[in-house]
Every structure is written in C-alpha cells, then in structure tokens.
Short mmCIF file of C-alpha atoms in Angstrom, two decimals:
data_model
loop_
_atom_site.label_atom_id
_atom_site.label_comp_id
_atom_site.label_asym_id
_atom_site.label_seq_id
_atom_site.Cartn_x
_atom_site.Cartn_y
_atom_site.Cartn_z
CA MET A 1 0.00 0.00 0.00
CA ALA A 2 1.42 3.36 -1.06
CA ARG A 3 0.76 6.79 0.40
CA ILE A 4 -0.48 8.94 -2.47
CA ALA A 5 -0.90 12.72 -2.37
CA VAL A 6 -3.33 14.16 -4.90
CA ILE A 7 -3.12 17.85 -5.78
CA GLY A 8 -6.56 19.33 -6.44
CA ALA A 9 -10.11 18.01 -6.13
CA GLY A 10 -11.15 18.39 -9.77
CA MET A 11 -13.01 15.66 -11.62
CA GLY A 12 -9.92 13.96 -13.07
CA ALA A 13 -8.08 14.02 -9.75
CA MET A 14 -11.06 12.60 -7.85
CA ALA A 15 -11.58 9.92 -10.50
CA ALA A 16 -7.96 8.84 -9.99
CA ALA A 17 -8.25 9.05 -6.19
CA ALA A 18 -11.31 6.77 -6.02
CA ARG A 19 -9.73 4.13 -8.25
CA LEU A 20 -6.43 4.22 -6.34
CA ALA A 21 -8.19 3.88 -2.99
CA VAL A 22 -10.07 0.81 -4.22
CA ALA A 23 -6.73 -0.65 -5.29
CA GLY A 24 -5.61 -0.48 -1.64
CA HIS A 25 -3.63 2.76 -1.55
CA ARG A 26 -3.88 5.43 1.13
CA VAL A 27 -4.97 8.57 -0.71
CA THR A 28 -5.16 12.15 0.51
CA VAL A 29 -6.42 15.01 -1.67
CA TYR A 30 -5.11 18.54 -1.05
CA GLU A 31 -7.41 21.22 -2.49
CA ARG A 32 -6.56 24.93 -2.29
CA SER A 33 -10.23 26.03 -2.32
CA ALA A 34 -12.95 25.22 0.18
CA THR A 35 -14.76 22.67 -1.97
CA PHE A 36 -14.48 19.92 -4.55
CA GLY A 37 -15.28 19.74 -8.25
CA GLY A 38 -12.79 22.11 -9.87
CA ALA A 39 -14.46 23.74 -12.87
CA VAL A 40 -17.75 21.99 -12.09
CA GLY A 41 -19.01 24.78 -9.88
CA THR A 42 -22.34 26.12 -8.72
CA PHE A 43 -23.95 29.42 -7.73
CA ALA A 44 -26.99 29.73 -5.45
CA ARG A 45 -29.10 32.74 -4.53
CA GLU A 46 -32.66 33.19 -3.25
CA GLY A 47 -33.69 29.64 -4.04
CA PHE A 48 -32.14 29.61 -7.53
CA THR A 49 -29.20 27.30 -8.32
CA PHE A 50 -27.02 27.41 -11.44
CA ASP A 51 -24.12 25.45 -12.89
CA THR A 52 -21.10 27.71 -13.44
CA GLY A 53 -19.14 25.12 -15.41
CA PRO A 54 -20.21 22.42 -17.86
CA GLY A 55 -23.96 22.23 -18.30
CA LEU A 56 -24.20 18.82 -19.98
CA LEU A 57 -22.39 15.49 -19.97
CA HIS A 58 -21.34 13.59 -23.09
CA LEU A 59 -19.99 10.04 -22.97
CA PRO A 60 -21.59 9.12 -19.62
CA ALA A 61 -19.99 5.68 -19.99
CA VAL A 62 -16.78 7.19 -18.56
CA TYR A 63 -18.42 7.83 -15.20
CA ARG A 64 -20.51 4.68 -15.32
CA ASP A 65 -17.23 2.77 -15.59
CA LEU A 66 -15.77 4.74 -12.66
CA PHE A 67 -18.69 3.79 -10.42
CA VAL A 68 -18.66 0.14 -11.52
CA LYS A 69 -14.93 -0.12 -10.82
CA THR A 70 -15.11 1.59 -7.41
CA GLY A 71 -18.19 0.06 -5.78
CA ARG A 72 -21.44 -1.81 -6.03
CA GLU A 73 -23.65 1.26 -6.49
CA PRO A 74 -23.91 2.19 -10.19
CA LEU A 75 -23.80 5.79 -11.31
CA GLU A 76 -27.56 5.99 -11.83
CA SER A 77 -28.17 5.04 -8.19
CA CYS A 78 -26.18 8.09 -7.11
CA VAL A 79 -27.12 10.62 -9.82
CA GLU A 80 -30.34 10.89 -11.81
CA LEU A 81 -29.21 11.28 -15.43
CA THR A 82 -31.65 12.12 -18.20
CA GLN A 83 -31.11 12.42 -21.94
CA VAL A 84 -31.73 15.92 -23.25
CA ASP A 85 -34.13 15.61 -26.18
CA PRO A 86 -33.96 17.46 -28.46
CA ALA A 87 -30.23 17.77 -27.98
CA GLY A 88 -30.39 21.39 -29.03
CA ARG A 89 -32.30 24.04 -30.88
CA HIS A 90 -30.30 26.22 -33.28
CA LEU A 91 -31.31 29.74 -34.27
CA PHE A 92 -29.50 31.39 -37.19
CA ASP A 93 -29.42 35.04 -38.19
CA ASP A 94 -31.42 34.40 -41.39
CA GLY A 95 -34.36 33.12 -39.34
CA THR A 96 -33.63 29.41 -39.70
CA ASP A 97 -34.83 27.50 -36.65
CA VAL A 98 -33.94 23.80 -36.31
CA SER A 99 -34.11 21.39 -33.38
CA LEU A 100 -31.82 18.36 -33.54
CA PRO A 101 -32.92 15.16 -31.79
CA ASN A 102 -30.68 13.48 -29.26
CA ALA A 103 -28.51 10.54 -30.39
CA SER A 104 -30.45 9.93 -33.62
CA ARG A 105 -28.47 10.31 -36.81
CA ALA A 106 -31.51 9.66 -38.98
CA GLY A 107 -33.52 12.18 -36.99
CA VAL A 108 -30.80 14.82 -37.34
CA VAL A 109 -30.61 14.26 -41.10
CA ALA A 110 -34.38 14.61 -41.44
CA ALA A 111 -34.49 17.75 -39.27
CA LEU A 112 -31.73 19.45 -41.25
CA ASP A 113 -33.36 18.59 -44.58
CA ALA A 114 -36.65 20.05 -43.38
CA ALA A 115 -35.15 23.26 -42.00
CA LEU A 116 -32.20 23.96 -44.33
CA GLY A 117 -33.43 22.41 -47.55
CA PRO A 118 -33.09 19.05 -49.34
CA GLY A 119 -29.56 17.70 -49.33
CA ALA A 120 -28.41 19.51 -46.19
CA GLY A 121 -29.15 16.54 -43.98
CA GLU A 122 -27.47 14.13 -46.38
CA ARG A 123 -24.29 16.23 -46.43
CA TRP A 124 -24.28 16.35 -42.63
CA GLY A 125 -24.88 12.60 -42.43
CA GLU A 126 -22.00 11.88 -44.80
CA PHE A 127 -19.80 14.19 -42.74
CA LEU A 128 -20.72 12.25 -39.59
CA GLY A 129 -19.76 9.05 -41.40
CA ARG A 130 -16.28 10.43 -42.03
CA ALA A 131 -16.14 11.67 -38.43
CA ARG A 132 -16.97 8.15 -37.29
CA ASP A 133 -13.96 6.88 -39.26
CA ALA A 134 -11.79 9.42 -37.45
CA TRP A 135 -13.25 8.27 -34.13
CA ASP A 136 -12.58 4.61 -34.89
CA ARG A 137 -9.02 5.31 -36.00
CA SER A 138 -8.00 7.48 -33.05
CA ARG A 139 -10.24 6.51 -30.11
CA ARG A 140 -7.89 4.08 -28.37
CA PRO A 141 -4.54 5.91 -28.69
CA LEU A 142 -6.14 9.33 -28.20
CA LEU A 143 -8.58 8.64 -25.35
CA GLU A 144 -8.17 5.21 -23.82
CA GLU A 145 -4.41 4.68 -23.64
CA PRO A 146 -1.50 6.58 -22.09
CA LEU A 147 0.19 8.92 -24.53
CA TRP A 148 2.54 6.95 -26.75
CA ALA A 149 6.23 7.79 -26.75
CA ASP A 150 6.01 7.79 -30.56
CA ARG A 151 3.57 10.66 -30.94
CA GLN A 152 3.84 10.76 -34.70
CA VAL A 153 1.06 8.18 -34.70
CA LEU A 154 -1.26 10.88 -33.35
CA GLY A 155 0.39 13.62 -35.35
CA ARG A 156 -1.37 12.39 -38.50
CA ASP A 157 -4.96 13.53 -38.95
CA PRO A 158 -7.35 10.53 -38.93
CA TYR A 159 -10.22 12.44 -40.58
CA PRO A 160 -10.67 11.18 -44.18
CA ALA A 161 -11.22 14.57 -45.80
CA LEU A 162 -12.69 14.57 -49.28
CA ARG A 163 -10.40 15.37 -52.18
CA GLN A 164 -11.69 18.49 -53.88
CA ARG A 165 -10.64 20.65 -56.79
CA ARG A 166 -9.83 24.07 -55.37
CA LEU A 167 -7.65 26.86 -56.77
CA LEU A 168 -6.71 24.74 -59.82
CA ARG A 169 -5.42 21.87 -57.73
CA THR A 170 -6.73 18.96 -55.68
CA ARG A 171 -6.85 19.71 -51.97
CA GLN A 172 -8.20 18.20 -48.76
CA ALA A 173 -9.55 20.09 -45.77
CA GLN A 174 -6.87 20.49 -43.11
CA THR A 175 -8.90 22.43 -40.52
CA LEU A 176 -12.40 22.18 -39.14
CA ALA A 177 -13.33 25.48 -40.79
CA GLU A 178 -12.26 24.09 -44.17
CA VAL A 179 -14.36 20.97 -43.54
CA GLY A 180 -17.37 23.20 -42.98
CA ALA A 181 -16.75 25.42 -45.98
CA TRP A 182 -15.67 22.77 -48.49
CA GLU A 183 -17.59 19.64 -47.51
CA LEU A 184 -20.82 20.93 -45.96
CA ALA A 185 -21.40 23.73 -48.50
CA ASP A 186 -23.91 25.58 -46.33
CA PRO A 187 -22.92 28.40 -43.96
CA ARG A 188 -25.44 27.23 -41.39
CA LEU A 189 -24.00 23.70 -41.31
CA ALA A 190 -20.53 25.22 -41.08
CA ALA A 191 -21.78 27.35 -38.16
CA LEU A 192 -22.79 24.17 -36.33
CA LEU A 193 -19.17 23.02 -36.53
CA ASP A 194 -17.75 26.41 -35.59
CA ALA A 195 -20.00 26.70 -32.55
CA CYS A 196 -19.07 23.21 -31.37
CA ALA A 197 -15.36 24.01 -31.66
CA LEU A 198 -15.74 27.31 -29.79
CA THR A 199 -17.60 25.58 -26.96
CA TYR A 200 -14.56 23.37 -26.43
CA GLY A 201 -12.20 26.35 -26.56
CA LEU A 202 -10.94 25.59 -30.07
CA ASP A 203 -10.39 27.96 -32.97
CA PRO A 204 -12.13 26.30 -35.96
CA ARG A 205 -9.68 28.04 -38.33
CA ARG A 206 -6.76 26.23 -36.70
CA ALA A 207 -8.24 23.10 -35.14
CA PRO A 208 -7.39 20.04 -37.25
CA ALA A 209 -10.10 18.33 -39.26
CA SER A 210 -10.08 15.57 -36.64
CA ALA A 211 -12.06 17.94 -34.39
CA ALA A 212 -15.00 16.54 -36.36
CA LEU A 213 -15.13 13.75 -33.79
CA LEU A 214 -16.46 16.24 -31.20
CA PRO A 215 -19.87 16.76 -32.84
CA TYR A 216 -19.82 13.07 -33.76
CA MET A 217 -19.32 12.17 -30.10
CA GLU A 218 -22.18 14.42 -29.01
CA GLN A 219 -24.64 13.26 -31.66
CA THR A 220 -23.75 9.58 -31.29
CA PHE A 221 -23.58 9.18 -27.51
CA GLY A 222 -26.05 11.92 -26.69
CA SER A 223 -26.29 14.84 -24.29
CA TRP A 224 -27.12 14.09 -20.66
CA TYR A 225 -28.20 16.25 -17.74
CA ALA A 226 -27.91 15.43 -14.04
CA LEU A 227 -30.86 16.34 -11.81
CA GLY A 228 -29.56 19.09 -9.56
CA GLY A 229 -27.14 20.25 -12.24
CA MET A 230 -23.74 18.89 -13.18
CA ARG A 231 -22.59 19.76 -9.68
CA ALA A 232 -24.60 16.70 -8.60
CA LEU A 233 -22.21 14.55 -10.65
CA ALA A 234 -19.20 16.14 -8.94
CA ARG A 235 -20.82 15.54 -5.55
CA ALA A 236 -21.43 11.89 -6.40
CA VAL A 237 -17.77 11.39 -7.33
CA TYR A 238 -16.68 13.17 -4.15
CA GLU A 239 -18.96 10.99 -2.03
CA ARG A 240 -17.67 7.88 -3.78
CA CYS A 241 -14.15 8.96 -2.80
CA LEU A 242 -15.22 9.42 0.82
CA ALA A 243 -16.89 6.00 0.81
CA ARG A 244 -13.59 4.49 -0.32
CA ALA A 245 -11.69 6.21 2.54
CA VAL A 246 -10.07 8.97 0.49
CA ASP A 247 -9.12 11.87 2.80
CA PHE A 248 -9.69 15.48 1.70
CA VAL A 249 -7.87 18.53 3.05
CA PHE A 250 -9.47 21.76 1.86
CA ASP A 251 -7.97 25.28 1.94
CA ALA A 252 -4.61 23.58 1.45
CA GLU A 253 -2.57 25.20 -1.32
CA VAL A 254 0.23 23.07 -2.72
CA THR A 255 3.24 25.18 -3.69
CA GLY A 256 5.56 22.47 -4.93
CA VAL A 257 6.49 18.82 -5.14
CA LEU A 258 9.02 17.37 -2.73
CA GLU A 259 11.84 15.57 -4.54
CA GLU A 260 14.23 13.09 -2.92
CA ASP A 261 16.66 10.67 -4.56
CA GLY A 262 15.42 11.65 -8.00
CA ARG A 263 11.74 10.92 -7.46
CA ALA A 264 8.60 12.50 -6.02
CA ALA A 265 8.47 12.19 -2.24
CA GLY A 266 5.52 14.38 -1.26
CA VAL A 267 4.10 17.88 -1.56
CA LEU A 268 4.90 21.29 -0.12
CA LEU A 269 2.04 23.30 1.35
CA ALA A 270 1.76 27.06 1.63
CA SER A 271 0.81 26.63 5.28
CA GLY A 272 2.98 24.16 7.13
CA GLY A 273 5.82 21.84 6.35
CA PRO A 274 6.19 19.17 3.67
CA ILE A 275 3.75 16.28 3.46
CA ARG A 276 5.52 13.04 2.65
CA ALA A 277 4.09 10.57 0.15
CA ASP A 278 5.29 7.68 -1.97
CA LEU A 279 3.54 8.99 -5.11
CA VAL A 280 2.03 12.33 -6.19
CA VAL A 281 -0.87 12.86 -8.60
CA ALA A 282 -1.21 16.47 -9.76
CA GLY A 283 -4.72 17.33 -10.89
CA ALA A 284 -4.28 21.09 -10.73
CA GLY A 285 -5.17 23.25 -13.72
CA ALA A 286 -3.05 25.64 -15.73
CA SER A 287 -2.38 27.85 -12.72
CA GLY A 288 -1.03 24.80 -10.91
CA LEU A 289 1.58 23.91 -13.53
CA GLY A 290 4.12 26.34 -12.12
CA PRO A 291 5.55 24.13 -9.35
CA LEU A 292 5.49 21.16 -11.73
CA GLU A 293 7.27 22.85 -14.63
CA PRO A 294 10.72 21.32 -13.99
CA TRP A 295 9.27 17.82 -14.43
CA ARG A 296 6.50 18.39 -16.96
CA ASP A 297 6.50 16.30 -20.13
CA GLY A 298 8.84 18.11 -22.48
CA GLY A 299 7.25 16.80 -25.66
CA VAL A 300 3.98 18.73 -25.56
CA ARG A 301 3.25 22.32 -24.62
CA PRO A 302 0.55 22.94 -22.01
CA VAL A 303 -2.59 24.66 -23.25
CA ASP A 304 -2.20 28.43 -23.19
CA GLY A 305 -5.73 29.05 -21.93
CA ALA A 306 -6.72 31.40 -24.75
CA THR A 307 -10.46 31.26 -24.13
CA GLY A 308 -12.88 31.39 -21.24
CA ARG A 309 -16.63 31.37 -20.67
CA PHE A 310 -18.62 34.53 -20.07
CA THR A 311 -21.71 33.48 -18.13
CA VAL A 312 -24.89 35.29 -17.22
CA LEU A 313 -27.22 33.68 -14.67
CA LEU A 314 -30.85 34.78 -14.95
CA ALA A 315 -33.56 34.44 -12.32
CA LEU A 316 -36.95 34.70 -14.03
CA ARG A 317 -40.46 35.06 -12.66
CA GLY A 318 -43.03 32.84 -14.31
CA ALA A 319 -43.08 29.10 -14.92
CA ARG A 320 -40.90 27.38 -17.50
CA PRO A 321 -43.28 26.81 -20.44
CA GLN A 322 -44.13 23.20 -21.18
CA GLY A 323 -42.12 21.82 -24.08
CA THR A 324 -39.26 24.31 -23.65
CA VAL A 325 -35.99 23.07 -25.18
CA HIS A 326 -33.20 22.48 -22.66
CA ARG A 327 -30.42 23.95 -24.82
CA THR A 328 -30.75 26.61 -27.52
CA VAL A 329 -27.78 27.97 -29.48
CA VAL A 330 -28.25 31.45 -30.93
CA HIS A 331 -25.57 31.62 -33.61
CA SER A 332 -23.46 34.64 -34.41
CA PRO A 333 -24.31 36.25 -37.76
CA ASP A 334 -20.63 36.01 -38.72
CA PRO A 335 -18.85 32.97 -37.24
CA ALA A 336 -15.56 33.78 -39.00
CA ALA A 337 -15.52 37.26 -37.50
CA GLU A 338 -16.36 35.75 -34.12
CA ALA A 339 -13.38 33.40 -34.31
CA ARG A 340 -11.06 36.27 -35.26
CA ALA A 341 -12.39 38.33 -32.40
CA VAL A 342 -12.12 35.61 -29.77
CA PHE A 343 -8.63 34.46 -30.71
CA GLU A 344 -7.05 37.64 -32.07
CA GLU A 345 -8.91 40.92 -31.64
CA GLY A 346 -11.08 40.75 -28.53
CA PRO A 347 -14.79 40.01 -27.89
CA VAL A 348 -17.07 40.14 -30.92
CA GLY A 349 -20.13 42.36 -31.07
CA ARG A 350 -22.64 39.54 -31.56
CA PRO A 351 -21.31 36.28 -30.15
CA THR A 352 -22.77 32.79 -30.34
CA VAL A 353 -24.80 32.37 -27.16
CA THR A 354 -25.90 29.11 -25.56
CA VAL A 355 -29.13 29.30 -23.56
CA LEU A 356 -29.72 26.55 -20.98
CA ARG A 357 -33.22 26.12 -19.53
CA PRO A 358 -33.23 22.87 -17.53
CA ASP A 359 -36.52 21.28 -16.53
CA ASP A 360 -35.24 20.77 -12.99
CA PRO A 361 -37.21 21.78 -9.88
CA THR A 362 -34.01 21.86 -7.81
CA THR A 363 -32.76 24.88 -9.77
CA ARG A 364 -35.62 27.22 -8.82
CA PRO A 365 -37.48 28.20 -5.64
CA ASP A 366 -40.85 26.94 -6.95
CA GLU A 367 -42.80 26.22 -10.13
CA ALA A 368 -43.58 29.91 -10.56
CA HIS A 369 -39.94 30.71 -11.41
CA GLU A 370 -37.26 29.61 -13.88
CA ALA A 371 -33.45 29.52 -13.81
CA VAL A 372 -31.72 30.27 -17.13
CA THR A 373 -27.99 30.25 -17.92
CA LEU A 374 -26.37 32.11 -20.84
CA THR A 375 -22.80 31.42 -21.96
CA ALA A 376 -20.48 32.67 -24.69
CA THR A 377 -16.87 31.89 -25.52
CA VAL A 378 -14.57 34.88 -25.01
CA PRO A 379 -10.85 35.58 -24.57
CA ALA A 380 -9.69 34.40 -21.15
CA GLN A 381 -7.73 37.63 -20.77
CA GLY A 382 -10.34 40.17 -21.79
CA GLY A 383 -10.12 42.94 -19.23
CA TRP A 384 -12.91 41.38 -17.20
CA ALA A 385 -12.06 43.38 -14.10
CA ASP A 386 -13.88 46.34 -15.70
CA ARG A 387 -17.36 45.99 -14.21
CA ALA A 388 -19.04 48.40 -16.62
CA ARG A 389 -17.57 46.50 -19.57
CA CYS A 390 -18.85 43.23 -18.15
CA GLU A 391 -22.35 44.64 -17.80
CA ARG A 392 -22.30 45.80 -21.41
CA TRP A 393 -21.23 42.34 -22.44
CA ALA A 394 -23.98 40.78 -20.37
CA ASP A 395 -26.44 42.99 -22.24
CA ARG A 396 -25.20 41.48 -25.52
CA LEU A 397 -25.86 37.97 -24.28
CA VAL A 398 -29.31 38.94 -23.05
CA ASP A 399 -30.10 40.57 -26.41
CA ALA A 400 -29.23 37.32 -28.19
CA ALA A 401 -31.10 35.19 -25.66
CA CYS A 402 -34.31 37.15 -26.26
CA ARG A 403 -34.62 35.24 -29.55
CA ALA A 404 -34.88 32.03 -27.54
CA VAL A 405 -36.85 33.53 -24.62
CA PRO A 406 -38.98 36.31 -26.16
CA ASP A 407 -40.42 37.51 -22.82
CA LEU A 408 -37.08 37.39 -21.03
CA ARG A 409 -36.81 41.08 -20.16
CA GLU A 410 -40.34 41.24 -18.75
CA ARG A 411 -39.70 38.18 -16.55
CA LEU A 412 -36.22 39.10 -15.30
CA LEU A 413 -35.85 39.39 -11.50
CA TRP A 414 -32.08 39.67 -11.33
CA ARG A 415 -28.94 38.53 -13.08
CA GLU A 416 -25.47 37.52 -11.98
CA VAL A 417 -22.41 37.87 -14.22
CA ILE A 418 -19.50 35.43 -14.01
CA THR A 419 -16.39 36.10 -16.10
CA PRO A 420 -13.34 33.97 -16.96
CA ASP A 421 -11.57 35.69 -14.08
CA GLY A 422 -13.82 33.66 -11.80
CA THR A 423 -13.96 30.35 -13.64
CA GLY A 424 -10.57 30.18 -15.32
CA PRO A 425 -9.63 29.32 -18.91
CA VAL A 426 -11.25 26.58 -20.95
CA CYS A 427 -9.00 23.58 -21.57
CA PRO A 428 -9.73 22.00 -24.98
CA PRO A 429 -9.72 18.24 -25.49
CA ALA A 430 -6.73 16.60 -27.13
CA LEU A 431 -6.94 16.10 -30.90
CA ALA A 432 -4.96 13.98 -33.33
CA GLY A 433 -3.40 15.62 -36.37
CA ALA A 434 -1.60 18.93 -36.91
CA GLY A 435 1.72 17.26 -36.14
CA GLY A 436 0.68 16.63 -32.54
CA ARG A 437 0.26 20.33 -31.65
CA PHE A 438 -3.16 19.64 -30.12
CA LEU A 439 -2.03 16.85 -27.81
CA ARG A 440 -1.72 17.40 -24.06
CA PRO A 441 1.16 16.64 -21.68
CA SER A 442 1.55 12.97 -20.80
CA ASN A 443 0.09 11.53 -17.59
CA THR A 444 3.62 10.56 -16.61
CA THR A 445 6.36 13.13 -16.05
CA ARG A 446 10.13 13.29 -16.09
CA LEU A 447 10.11 12.92 -12.30
CA PRO A 448 9.42 9.29 -11.33
CA GLY A 449 6.46 9.03 -8.99
CA LEU A 450 4.77 12.21 -10.25
CA TYR A 451 1.67 11.89 -12.46
CA LEU A 452 -0.68 14.37 -14.11
CA ALA A 453 -4.48 14.02 -14.21
CA GLY A 454 -7.34 16.27 -15.27
CA GLY A 455 -8.12 18.45 -18.25
CA TRP A 456 -4.63 19.96 -18.53
CA ALA A 457 -3.08 16.53 -19.13
CA HIS A 458 -3.71 13.74 -21.65
CA PRO A 459 -6.39 13.36 -23.07
CA GLY A 460 -7.43 16.96 -22.43
CA GLY A 461 -10.40 18.95 -21.19
CA GLY A 462 -14.10 18.27 -20.78
CA LEU A 463 -15.98 16.19 -18.22
CA ALA A 464 -15.56 12.90 -20.04
CA HIS A 465 -11.92 13.50 -20.93
CA ALA A 466 -11.07 14.44 -17.33
CA GLY A 467 -12.60 11.18 -16.14
CA MET A 468 -10.54 9.29 -18.71
CA SER A 469 -7.34 10.92 -17.45
CA GLY A 470 -8.11 9.74 -13.92
CA ALA A 471 -8.55 6.19 -15.17
CA LEU A 472 -5.25 6.36 -17.07
CA VAL A 473 -3.29 7.64 -14.07
CA ALA A 474 -4.75 4.97 -11.80
CA GLY A 475 -3.90 2.30 -14.37
CA LEU A 476 -0.32 3.51 -14.70
CA ILE A 477 0.17 3.46 -10.92
CA VAL A 478 -1.56 0.12 -10.25
CA GLU A 479 -0.32 -1.81 -13.29
CA GLY A 480 2.92 -0.01 -14.02
CA GLU A 481 4.44 1.43 -17.20
CA GLY A 482 3.15 -1.48 -19.27
CA PHE A 483 -0.45 -0.38 -18.75
CA ARG A 484 -2.15 0.15 -22.12
CA GLY A 485 -5.63 1.25 -21.11
CA SER A 486 -9.01 -0.45 -21.01
CA GLN A 487 -9.71 -3.29 -23.39
#
C-alpha cells in the first residue's frame, strides 16, 4: 500500500483518487479552495441554483465505468441522469430554426433537410460518417491509452477529408473550418461546426479536421443532464471517494512537489511543512503547472488558456413553459468574424450564445420561477475586471437570448455575471493531427512518482476527458508502465 498525495479536487483528480483507494492505496487530496469539483461549480441565490461550469455530460460511460470499478452502487443510483431531447435548438441570423434530436443520426438528417433544404441533412450525415472513421481510428490511442512515446502516430490527422478541386489543384480540408466550408457547402451547417469548436475552446480556423469527432461524439452518444445540475455529478464522485476512505484537506494550497533521490516524495504546502508521500498525482489546472514545470513532459506544450466562458445567470419570474428546449444555441451572424475576435482581436459584437433552460425543480425556488444560464466563448484575458464593460457584455448575451426567450426582459428578476476571471480558462480536449500540436502533456512526467491528471493533461479537457485521465493515471500506478488502457 502506497501513500499517495493528490493535488486538487477536480473531476480527473477525484476519478484517480477513487480508483487508487479501491486498489488499496492510502490517498489524501489537497485542495486549495474550500470545496471539490474544480471547474464543475455552482452558484446559489434566493432559491435559484445554477451550474457555473459544464452544463451537460457527453460520454456518460466514462463515469458509469468509474462507479462500476469503485463500488457496487452504479452511477444511476447516485445521480439521476436524463437524456436531453432534443439535444439542441439552433437559431440562425437568417431566421432558420432547427431542433436536432438526441442521439439519432436519422432524426438529425431529417431535421436538417426540413429546415435547411433538401440535401443539407445528407451532407451532414455523410460528414458524420467520415467523423466516425476518425473516431474509430483514433479513439484508443487518443482517449483510452497513455500517450505513446512515438507521438507521430497521433500527429497524423485521422479524418478522411474529401479530395476536392480548389484553386486549380486537388486539396483536402486540413482544418475544421475548411471541412465546414468545403464539404458541408452551407454556412449554417458550417456554423454548427464552428459553434461546437468554440464551446470546447478551439479555434475552428486552426483546429485540425479531426475535431469533427467532437460533434460526432455528441450526436452519437447523446447529451445528458444530471438532476440538480452537473454539480450533482461532482458531488457523487466526491462521495464515492469518501466511501472508499479517500481523505480530503481543503484550503490547502500546494506550492511544490518534494523531490528526494530523483523521485517524487511528497508535496509542499503554503501553510505548514512538507507532506511526505510515496507517489504524487497532480490534478491542478493551468495555474497549478508552475511548481510542476521542472518535471512536466517536455514533448507537448501545455494549453495556453486562450479562451474562457462569459456566463450570465438569470432568475426569471413565471413558470418554464411546457415543451421548452433544454439547450438553444443562438448563432453569431458572422462565425468567421467571431473566431477572429475571440482568438485575435477581442470580444465580438454579436457572439454565439448558448441558452440553458433545464426542466429541474431543484434549480428554482418553486414552479412559478425559472433559472436560465447564458454562456459565450470569449478571450480568457479580456479585461474582465472592468465591471461596466462586463455589464455591457452581459447585455449582448441577453439581447441574443431574447430570440430564444422572447419575454425574457419582462420576466427578469435579477442577473449575476461570471467572467473567466472567476472560472478560469477553458481547456480543450486533445486532438490527433496537426503534427501533434493539439495533444496534451503525458500523464507521466520526467520525475518518477509524479503523475498528471485532469483536463490539462492527456487526453485533455471536458468532463468525459477528465474522467478518462483519472482512469489512465490509476492504471499507470496500479499496473505499471506497461499499462495500455481499457480493453
């Protein structure tokens, strides 16, 4: 039995902690804040409760596997998960309004044909077929196995882009934006791709074509909501850790990793002396990479945290109308200009706004009220300390949301604004292609006994990916360097 110190109580770190405790190790988690969950946060006021991080779960099998491997109680006995259907309603600037069913490729094709015109659904369906090929080719080495030493395998793009005659020569799409423009041949279909990439913190103009597996993953495995918000999922993982005798120390900031005889020997705390351990698992985010920098994997750069989420929480009087769609995306009139603004020039005038309206009684004081969350992707460093600027930006999101909630202004009781300064940067998932530039640092480090888990390590950000990283770290510790992932 080893003593294992875990830095941070994010989803990936807790997923690793629970698995390691079940394997017989003595695990202690040191979290600098007063609570668990990392980016999966919550905000409560006057009977209203809102998620401040991810609003939906994709690939629930990751957490089902965690609960199966760490106890008798399955995930669904600890969290009430429901499929969101339709998966989303999309509103475009030209007036197009389309709702896409959850986890139904045929239904999505039919809906797009009906709303965008004959042939649109077929083009989208053929695109998803190519995205499925990319998923099949890269799933194991990209998501289910530790990062290979020979990363050139993942440096090649697995997406089978169509060969097209462009500018007097045959070319294939190299980026997600080119896939949308060249293969989908409809600006609204391209906007679906752009919006998906932005949600994950990716620039569609630079993200490799393999990013196509993100919408494929969502439309194949579905979108899921946890009753009580996604914070309920974080609480379930935390409670599973407690049930498996994982210790948590909150308000404990780790400032460094203790090194002895060329290997990790514990952690250094801001308050108090060193804490000795046989192994260290670092689940801290980008801001926590500093003390780990001397030992970080030298082959892959950490994510620079270019984007964040600007969030507006709305408390509304009046009941949520029956049949209201859980998620509505109000698309920017100019997605290309939005990408330039987010990644180069600063916030765009009319961003893509996601409107979440969960049918969840735990999010509101009673049936005569409704909790609504608005989010947009913005630069992480956007001068968000300027309160007046933030309020103007919140007005932009509300203006867009009025298309999805026409009586929003008349029903508004109060709003709360949360900027990237409060939630931190968005960590994108790892992607194959582009010579490996979109991979994340390995779960192992150059310091024996020190491992990395969570969204800032392989296989990258997102609820599902963070859970995968925890499984990989636990496998590497329990089974050793020969561990090759789940079979």
